[in-house]
mmCIF file of C-alpha atoms in Angstrom:
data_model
loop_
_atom_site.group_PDB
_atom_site.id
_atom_site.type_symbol
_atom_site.label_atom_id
_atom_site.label_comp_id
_atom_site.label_asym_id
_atom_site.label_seq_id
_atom_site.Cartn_x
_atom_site.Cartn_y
_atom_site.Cartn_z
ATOM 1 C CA UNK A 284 0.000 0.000 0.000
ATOM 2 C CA UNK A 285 1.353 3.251 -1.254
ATOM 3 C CA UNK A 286 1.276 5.555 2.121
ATOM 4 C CA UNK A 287 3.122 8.938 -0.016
ATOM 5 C CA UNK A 288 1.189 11.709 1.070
ATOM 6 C CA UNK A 289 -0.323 13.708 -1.940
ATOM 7 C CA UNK A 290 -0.713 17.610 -1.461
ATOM 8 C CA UNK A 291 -3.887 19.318 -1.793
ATOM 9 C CA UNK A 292 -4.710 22.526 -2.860
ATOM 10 C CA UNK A 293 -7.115 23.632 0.014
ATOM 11 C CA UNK A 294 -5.790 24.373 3.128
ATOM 12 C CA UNK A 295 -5.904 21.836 6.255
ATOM 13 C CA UNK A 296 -9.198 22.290 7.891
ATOM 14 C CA UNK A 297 -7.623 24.205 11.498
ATOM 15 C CA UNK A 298 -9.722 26.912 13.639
ATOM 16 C CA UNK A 299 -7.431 29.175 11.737
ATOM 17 C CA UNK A 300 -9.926 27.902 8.717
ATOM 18 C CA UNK A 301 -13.092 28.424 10.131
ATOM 19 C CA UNK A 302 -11.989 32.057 11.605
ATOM 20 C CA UNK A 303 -11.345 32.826 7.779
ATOM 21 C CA UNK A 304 -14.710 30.728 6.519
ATOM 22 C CA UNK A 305 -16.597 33.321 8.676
ATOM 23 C CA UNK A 306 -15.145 36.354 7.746
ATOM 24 C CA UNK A 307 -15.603 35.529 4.390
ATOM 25 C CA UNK A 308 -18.718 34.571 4.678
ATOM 26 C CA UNK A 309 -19.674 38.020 6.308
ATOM 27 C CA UNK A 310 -17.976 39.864 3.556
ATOM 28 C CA UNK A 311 -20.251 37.899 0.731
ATOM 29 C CA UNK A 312 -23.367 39.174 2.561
ATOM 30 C CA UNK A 313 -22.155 42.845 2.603
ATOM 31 C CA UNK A 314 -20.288 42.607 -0.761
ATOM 32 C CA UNK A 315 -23.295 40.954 -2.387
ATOM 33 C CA UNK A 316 -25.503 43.637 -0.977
ATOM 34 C CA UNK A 317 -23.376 46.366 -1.957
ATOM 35 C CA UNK A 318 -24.106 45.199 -5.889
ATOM 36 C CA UNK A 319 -27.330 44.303 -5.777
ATOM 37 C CA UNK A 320 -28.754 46.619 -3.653
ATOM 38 C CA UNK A 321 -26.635 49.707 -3.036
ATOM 39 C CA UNK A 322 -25.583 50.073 -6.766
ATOM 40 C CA UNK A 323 -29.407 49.116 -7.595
ATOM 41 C CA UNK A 324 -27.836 46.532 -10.129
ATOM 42 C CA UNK A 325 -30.769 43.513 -8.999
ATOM 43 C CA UNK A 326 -30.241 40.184 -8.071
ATOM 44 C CA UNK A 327 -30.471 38.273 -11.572
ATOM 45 C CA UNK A 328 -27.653 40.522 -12.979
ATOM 46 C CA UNK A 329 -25.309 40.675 -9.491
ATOM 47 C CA UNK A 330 -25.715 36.825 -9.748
ATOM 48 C CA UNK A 331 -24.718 36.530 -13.850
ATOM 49 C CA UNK A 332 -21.599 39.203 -12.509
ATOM 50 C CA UNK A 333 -20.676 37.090 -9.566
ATOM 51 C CA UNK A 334 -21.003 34.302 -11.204
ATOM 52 C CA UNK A 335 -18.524 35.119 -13.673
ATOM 53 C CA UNK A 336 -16.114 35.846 -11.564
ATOM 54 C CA UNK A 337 -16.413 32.565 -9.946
ATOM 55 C CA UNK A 338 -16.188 30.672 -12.429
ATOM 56 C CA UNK A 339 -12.737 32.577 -13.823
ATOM 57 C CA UNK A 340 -11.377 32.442 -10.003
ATOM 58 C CA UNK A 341 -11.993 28.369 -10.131
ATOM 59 C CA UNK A 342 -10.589 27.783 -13.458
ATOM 60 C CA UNK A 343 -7.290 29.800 -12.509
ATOM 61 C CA UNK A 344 -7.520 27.763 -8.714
ATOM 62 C CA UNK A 345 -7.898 24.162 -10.602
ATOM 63 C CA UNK A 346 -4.898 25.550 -13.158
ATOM 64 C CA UNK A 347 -2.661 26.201 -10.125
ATOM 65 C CA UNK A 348 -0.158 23.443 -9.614
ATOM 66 C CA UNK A 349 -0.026 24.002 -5.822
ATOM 67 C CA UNK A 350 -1.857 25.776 -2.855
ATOM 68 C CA UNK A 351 -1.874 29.560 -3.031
ATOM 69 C CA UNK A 352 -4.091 30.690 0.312
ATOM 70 C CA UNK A 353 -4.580 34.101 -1.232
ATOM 71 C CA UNK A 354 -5.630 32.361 -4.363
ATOM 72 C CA UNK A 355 -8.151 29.617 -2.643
ATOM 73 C CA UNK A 356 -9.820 32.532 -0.265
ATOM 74 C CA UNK A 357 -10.641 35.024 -3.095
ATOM 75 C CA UNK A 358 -12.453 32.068 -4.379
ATOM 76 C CA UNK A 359 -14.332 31.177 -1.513
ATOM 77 C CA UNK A 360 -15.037 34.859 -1.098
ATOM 78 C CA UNK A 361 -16.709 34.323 -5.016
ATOM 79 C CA UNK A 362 -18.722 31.784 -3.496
ATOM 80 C CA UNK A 363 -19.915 33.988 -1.044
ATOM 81 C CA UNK A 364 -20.915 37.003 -2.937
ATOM 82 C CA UNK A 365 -22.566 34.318 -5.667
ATOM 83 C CA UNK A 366 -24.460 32.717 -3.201
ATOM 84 C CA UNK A 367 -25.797 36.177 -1.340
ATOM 85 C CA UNK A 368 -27.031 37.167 -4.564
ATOM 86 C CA UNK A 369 -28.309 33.876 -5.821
ATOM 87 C CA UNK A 370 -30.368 33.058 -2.512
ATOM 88 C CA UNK A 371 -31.678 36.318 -2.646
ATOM 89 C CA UNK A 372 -33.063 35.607 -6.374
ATOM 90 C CA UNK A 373 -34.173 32.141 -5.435
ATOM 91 C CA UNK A 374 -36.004 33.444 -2.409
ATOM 92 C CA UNK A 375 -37.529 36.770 -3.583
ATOM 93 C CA UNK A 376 -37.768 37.157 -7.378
ATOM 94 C CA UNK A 377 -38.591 34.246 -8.334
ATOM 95 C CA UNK A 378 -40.991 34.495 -6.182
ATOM 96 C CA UNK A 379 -41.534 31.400 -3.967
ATOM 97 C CA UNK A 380 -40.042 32.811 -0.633
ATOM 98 C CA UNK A 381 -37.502 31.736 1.990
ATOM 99 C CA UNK A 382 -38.944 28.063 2.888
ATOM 100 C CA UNK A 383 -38.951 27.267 -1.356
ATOM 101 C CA UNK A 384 -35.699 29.060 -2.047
ATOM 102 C CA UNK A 385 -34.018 27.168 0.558
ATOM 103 C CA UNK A 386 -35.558 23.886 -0.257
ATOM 104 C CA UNK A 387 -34.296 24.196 -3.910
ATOM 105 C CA UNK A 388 -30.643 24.896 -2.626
ATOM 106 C CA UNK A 389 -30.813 22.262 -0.303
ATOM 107 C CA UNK A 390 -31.941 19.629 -3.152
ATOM 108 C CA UNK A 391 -29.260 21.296 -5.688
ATOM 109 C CA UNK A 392 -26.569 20.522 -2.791
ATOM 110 C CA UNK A 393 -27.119 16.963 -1.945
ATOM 111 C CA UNK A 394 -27.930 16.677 -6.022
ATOM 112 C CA UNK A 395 -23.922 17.683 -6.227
ATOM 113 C CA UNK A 396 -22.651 16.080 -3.105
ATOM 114 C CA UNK A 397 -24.272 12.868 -4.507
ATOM 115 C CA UNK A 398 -22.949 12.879 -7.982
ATOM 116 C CA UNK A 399 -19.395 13.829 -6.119
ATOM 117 C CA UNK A 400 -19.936 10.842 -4.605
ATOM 118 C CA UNK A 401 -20.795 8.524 -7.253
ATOM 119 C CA UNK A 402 -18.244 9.768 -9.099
ATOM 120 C CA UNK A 403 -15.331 9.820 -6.786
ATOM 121 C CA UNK A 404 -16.098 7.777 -3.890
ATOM 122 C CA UNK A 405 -16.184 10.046 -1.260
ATOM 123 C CA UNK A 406 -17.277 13.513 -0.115
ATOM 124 C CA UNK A 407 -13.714 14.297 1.810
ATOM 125 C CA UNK A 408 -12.399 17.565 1.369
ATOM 126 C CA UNK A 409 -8.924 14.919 2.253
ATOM 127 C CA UNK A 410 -9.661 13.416 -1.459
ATOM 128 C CA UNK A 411 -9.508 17.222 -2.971
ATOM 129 C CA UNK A 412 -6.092 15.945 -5.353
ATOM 130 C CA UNK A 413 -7.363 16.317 -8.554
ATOM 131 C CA UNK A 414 -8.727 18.622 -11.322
ATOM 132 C CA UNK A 415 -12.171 16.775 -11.328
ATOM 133 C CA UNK A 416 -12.736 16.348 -7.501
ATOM 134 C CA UNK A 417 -11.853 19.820 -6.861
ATOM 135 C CA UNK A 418 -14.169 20.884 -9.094
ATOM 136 C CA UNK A 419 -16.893 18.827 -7.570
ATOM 137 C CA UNK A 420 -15.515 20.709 -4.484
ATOM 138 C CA UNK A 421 -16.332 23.998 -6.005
ATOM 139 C CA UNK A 422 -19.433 23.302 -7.316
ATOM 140 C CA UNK A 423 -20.717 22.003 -3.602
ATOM 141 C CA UNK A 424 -19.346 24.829 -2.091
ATOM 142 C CA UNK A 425 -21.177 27.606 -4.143
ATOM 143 C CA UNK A 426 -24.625 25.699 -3.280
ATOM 144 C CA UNK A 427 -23.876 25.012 -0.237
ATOM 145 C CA UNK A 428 -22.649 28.932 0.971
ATOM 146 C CA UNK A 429 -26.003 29.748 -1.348
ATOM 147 C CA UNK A 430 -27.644 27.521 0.987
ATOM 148 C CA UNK A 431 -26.760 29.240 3.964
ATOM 149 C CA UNK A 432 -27.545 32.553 2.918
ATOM 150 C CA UNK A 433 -31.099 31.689 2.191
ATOM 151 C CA UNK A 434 -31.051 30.194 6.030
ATOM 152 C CA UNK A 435 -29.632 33.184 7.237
ATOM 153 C CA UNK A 436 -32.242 35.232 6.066
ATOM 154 C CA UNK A 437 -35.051 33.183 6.664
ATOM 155 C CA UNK A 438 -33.889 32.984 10.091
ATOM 156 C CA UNK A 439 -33.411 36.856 10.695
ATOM 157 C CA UNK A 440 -36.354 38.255 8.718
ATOM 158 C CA UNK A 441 -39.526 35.711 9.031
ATOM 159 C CA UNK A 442 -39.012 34.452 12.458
ATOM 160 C CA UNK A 443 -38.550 37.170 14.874
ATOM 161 C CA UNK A 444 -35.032 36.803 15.876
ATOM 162 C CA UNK A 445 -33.557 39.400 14.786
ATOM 163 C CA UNK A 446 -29.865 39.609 12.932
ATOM 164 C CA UNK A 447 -28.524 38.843 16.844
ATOM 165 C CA UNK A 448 -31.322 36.204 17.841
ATOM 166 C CA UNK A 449 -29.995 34.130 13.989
ATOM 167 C CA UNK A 450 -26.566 34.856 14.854
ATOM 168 C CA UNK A 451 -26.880 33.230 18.279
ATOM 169 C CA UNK A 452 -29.228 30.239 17.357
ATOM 170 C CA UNK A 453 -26.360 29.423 13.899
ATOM 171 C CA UNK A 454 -23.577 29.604 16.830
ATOM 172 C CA UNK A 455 -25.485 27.189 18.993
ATOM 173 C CA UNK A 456 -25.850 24.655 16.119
ATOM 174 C CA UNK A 457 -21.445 25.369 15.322
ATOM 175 C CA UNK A 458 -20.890 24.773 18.886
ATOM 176 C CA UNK A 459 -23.319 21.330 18.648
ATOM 177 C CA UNK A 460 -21.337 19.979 15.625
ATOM 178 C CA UNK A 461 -17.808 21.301 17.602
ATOM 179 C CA UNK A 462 -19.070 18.812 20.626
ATOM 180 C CA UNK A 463 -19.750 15.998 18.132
ATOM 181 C CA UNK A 464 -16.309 16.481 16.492
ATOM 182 C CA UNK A 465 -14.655 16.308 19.558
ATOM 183 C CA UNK A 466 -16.912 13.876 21.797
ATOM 184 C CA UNK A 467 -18.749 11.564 19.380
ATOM 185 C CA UNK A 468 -17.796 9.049 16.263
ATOM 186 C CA UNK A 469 -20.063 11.086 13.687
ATOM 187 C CA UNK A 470 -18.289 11.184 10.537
ATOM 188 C CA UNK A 471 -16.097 13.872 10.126
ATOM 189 C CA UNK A 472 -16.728 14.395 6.603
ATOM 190 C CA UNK A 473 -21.292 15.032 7.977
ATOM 191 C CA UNK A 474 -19.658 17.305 10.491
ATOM 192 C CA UNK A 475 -17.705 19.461 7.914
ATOM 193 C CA UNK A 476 -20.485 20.038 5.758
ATOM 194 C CA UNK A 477 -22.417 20.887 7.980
ATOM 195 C CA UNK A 478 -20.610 23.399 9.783
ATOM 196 C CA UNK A 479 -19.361 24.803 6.197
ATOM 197 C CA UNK A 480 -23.237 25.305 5.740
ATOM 198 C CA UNK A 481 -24.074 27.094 9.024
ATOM 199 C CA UNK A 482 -20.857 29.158 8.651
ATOM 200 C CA UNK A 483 -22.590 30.470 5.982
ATOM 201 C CA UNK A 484 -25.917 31.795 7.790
ATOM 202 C CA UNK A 485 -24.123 33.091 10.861
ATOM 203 C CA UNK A 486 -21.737 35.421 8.455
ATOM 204 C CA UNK A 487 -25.181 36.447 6.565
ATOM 205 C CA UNK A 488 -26.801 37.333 9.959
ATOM 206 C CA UNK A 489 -23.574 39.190 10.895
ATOM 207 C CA UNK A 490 -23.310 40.773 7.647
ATOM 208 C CA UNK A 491 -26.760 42.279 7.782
ATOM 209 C CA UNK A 492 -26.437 43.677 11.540
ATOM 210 C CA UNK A 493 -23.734 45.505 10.200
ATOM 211 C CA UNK A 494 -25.435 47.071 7.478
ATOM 212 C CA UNK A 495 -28.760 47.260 7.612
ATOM 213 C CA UNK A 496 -30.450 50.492 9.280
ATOM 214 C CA UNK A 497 -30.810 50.732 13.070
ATOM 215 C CA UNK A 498 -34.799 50.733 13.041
ATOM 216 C CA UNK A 499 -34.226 47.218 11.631
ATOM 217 C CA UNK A 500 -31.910 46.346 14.666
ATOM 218 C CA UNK A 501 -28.551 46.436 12.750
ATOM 219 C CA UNK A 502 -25.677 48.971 12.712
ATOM 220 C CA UNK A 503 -26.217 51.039 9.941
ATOM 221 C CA UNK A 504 -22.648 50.490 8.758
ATOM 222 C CA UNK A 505 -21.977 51.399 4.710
ATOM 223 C CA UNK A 506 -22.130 48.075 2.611
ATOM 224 C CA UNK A 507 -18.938 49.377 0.713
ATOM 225 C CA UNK A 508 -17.299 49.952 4.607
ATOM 226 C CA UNK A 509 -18.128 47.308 5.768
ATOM 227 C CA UNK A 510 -16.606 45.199 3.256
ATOM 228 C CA UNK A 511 -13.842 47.230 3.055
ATOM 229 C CA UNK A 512 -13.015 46.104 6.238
ATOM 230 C CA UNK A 513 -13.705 42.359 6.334
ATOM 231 C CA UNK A 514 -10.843 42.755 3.046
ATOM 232 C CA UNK A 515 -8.805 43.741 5.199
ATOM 233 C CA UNK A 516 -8.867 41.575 7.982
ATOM 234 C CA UNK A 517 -9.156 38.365 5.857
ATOM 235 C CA UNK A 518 -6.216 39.886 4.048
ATOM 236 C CA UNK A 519 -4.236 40.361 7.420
ATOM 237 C CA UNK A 520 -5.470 36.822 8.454
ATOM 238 C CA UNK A 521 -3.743 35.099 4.976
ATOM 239 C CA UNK A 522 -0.988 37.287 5.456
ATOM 240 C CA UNK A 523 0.328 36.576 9.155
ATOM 241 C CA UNK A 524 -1.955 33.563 10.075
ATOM 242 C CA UNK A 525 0.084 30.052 9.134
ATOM 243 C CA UNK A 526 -1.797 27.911 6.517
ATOM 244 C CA UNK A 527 -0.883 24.699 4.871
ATOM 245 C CA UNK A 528 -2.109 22.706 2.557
ATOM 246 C CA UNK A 529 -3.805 19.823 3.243
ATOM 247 C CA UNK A 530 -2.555 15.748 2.818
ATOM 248 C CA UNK A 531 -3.926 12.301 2.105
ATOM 249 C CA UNK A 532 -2.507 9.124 1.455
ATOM 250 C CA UNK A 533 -1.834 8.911 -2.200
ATOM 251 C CA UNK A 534 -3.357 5.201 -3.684
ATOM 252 C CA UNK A 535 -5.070 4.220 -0.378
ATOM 253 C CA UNK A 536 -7.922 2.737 -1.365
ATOM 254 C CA UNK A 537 -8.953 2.194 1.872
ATOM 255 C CA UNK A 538 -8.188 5.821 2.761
ATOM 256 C CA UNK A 539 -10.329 7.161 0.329
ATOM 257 C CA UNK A 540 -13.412 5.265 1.457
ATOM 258 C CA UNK A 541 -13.460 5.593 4.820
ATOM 259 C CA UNK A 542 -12.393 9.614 3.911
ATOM 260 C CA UNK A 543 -16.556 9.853 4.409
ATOM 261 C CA UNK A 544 -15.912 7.918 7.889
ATOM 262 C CA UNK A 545 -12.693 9.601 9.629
#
């Protein structure tokens, strides 16, 4: 059995990687809102821009030959923005509200996680080695941080919780999964996704207290601030915050299967 380890291009998954997740996930809400809303551009065409630009940031991430954290994060950043703009499509111009718009994102994301599966074997972000997984990898994440936007606001605005009341309830759930990492034999690969997805709703929730007006219980901050500042942070984090790429073993067939287990 060949036990080589075989690099990755996404970083290990560390608290230093979650820190990051949620900042960039609070930058997507206010940078998607900034385009769609402050600059009046809609959601359909904020979505076809974002878009765009994800789908040139992934090509020049799956072209890379090794892992470039400044690189992988403006991606995931792409994801968020995307998915800010998307949700808010899904859920009000099209028309069929938060409980549809998030029931569609949560069928297109098991729809992708599935077809990773069948595919590949495995739903590991420790199998992400190759041009074709990572772009299964991709293509999960975008529904997945679309996903949680939709929960985020469905959350905040229909249930009377208020921006703080969604942020604390998506911080309970992180701290549940956090207990079953570290206390229970639930498969590590569950527990990722599903702390990637409420990552997402707890940086939407925190993205709209900053922003939105204080008769609406948030800050009032500018969009274009507001973002500003998450840049900069995130950029500080990359820049003096140690990241590495993660490993797997290379030709473990056994590896890769139990990858969903481990």
């Amino acid at each position: 059995m060949n036990q080589d380890l075989q690099r990755s291009k996404v970083p290990e998954v560390t608290l230093i990687f979650w820190f990051i997740k949620i900042l960039a996930t609070t930058l997507g809400e206010t940078g998607g809102d900034a385009v769609s809303m402050s600059m009046n551009l809609g959601y359909a065409i904020s979505s076809f821009i974002f878009i765009g630009i994800f789908v040139v940031a992934v090509i020049t991430q799956i072209s890379a030959k090794a892992f470039h954290p400044l690189l992988y994060w403006f991606v995931v950043v792409t994801t968020t923005t995307a998915g800010t703009t998307m949700a808010d499509f899904a859920d009000r111009s099209l028309g069929i509200g938060y409980p549809g718009g998030a029931s569609l994102l949560f069928v297109l994301l098991m729809a992708s996680l599935a077809v990773w599966y069948w595919s590949a074997g495995s739903i590991s972000v420790n199998t992400v080695t190759s041009p074709k997984v990572e772009m299964f990898y991709w293509v999960s994440i975008l529904f997945s941080q679309t996903l949680g936007t939709a929960l985020g606001d469905w959350m905040a605005d229909t249930n009377g919780l208020g921006y703080e009341g969604g942020a604390l309830v998506f911080s309970a759930g992180l701290a549940v999964i956090a207990a079953a990492y570290f206390w229970t034999n639930i498969s590590r690969t569950l527990l990722f996704w599903a702390a990637f997805i409420l990552t997402r709703p707890l940086g939407a929730t925190l993205g709209d207290f900053l922003d939105k007006p204080l008769q609406n219980g948030g800050l009032a901050f500018s969009r274009f601030y507001a973002t500003a500042i998450l840049a900069a942070i995130i950029l500080a984090c990359i820049a003096f915050l140690p990241q590495r790429a993660g490993s797997h073993a290379a030709g473990s067939h056994t590896a890769k299967l139990d990858a969903t287990r481990s």
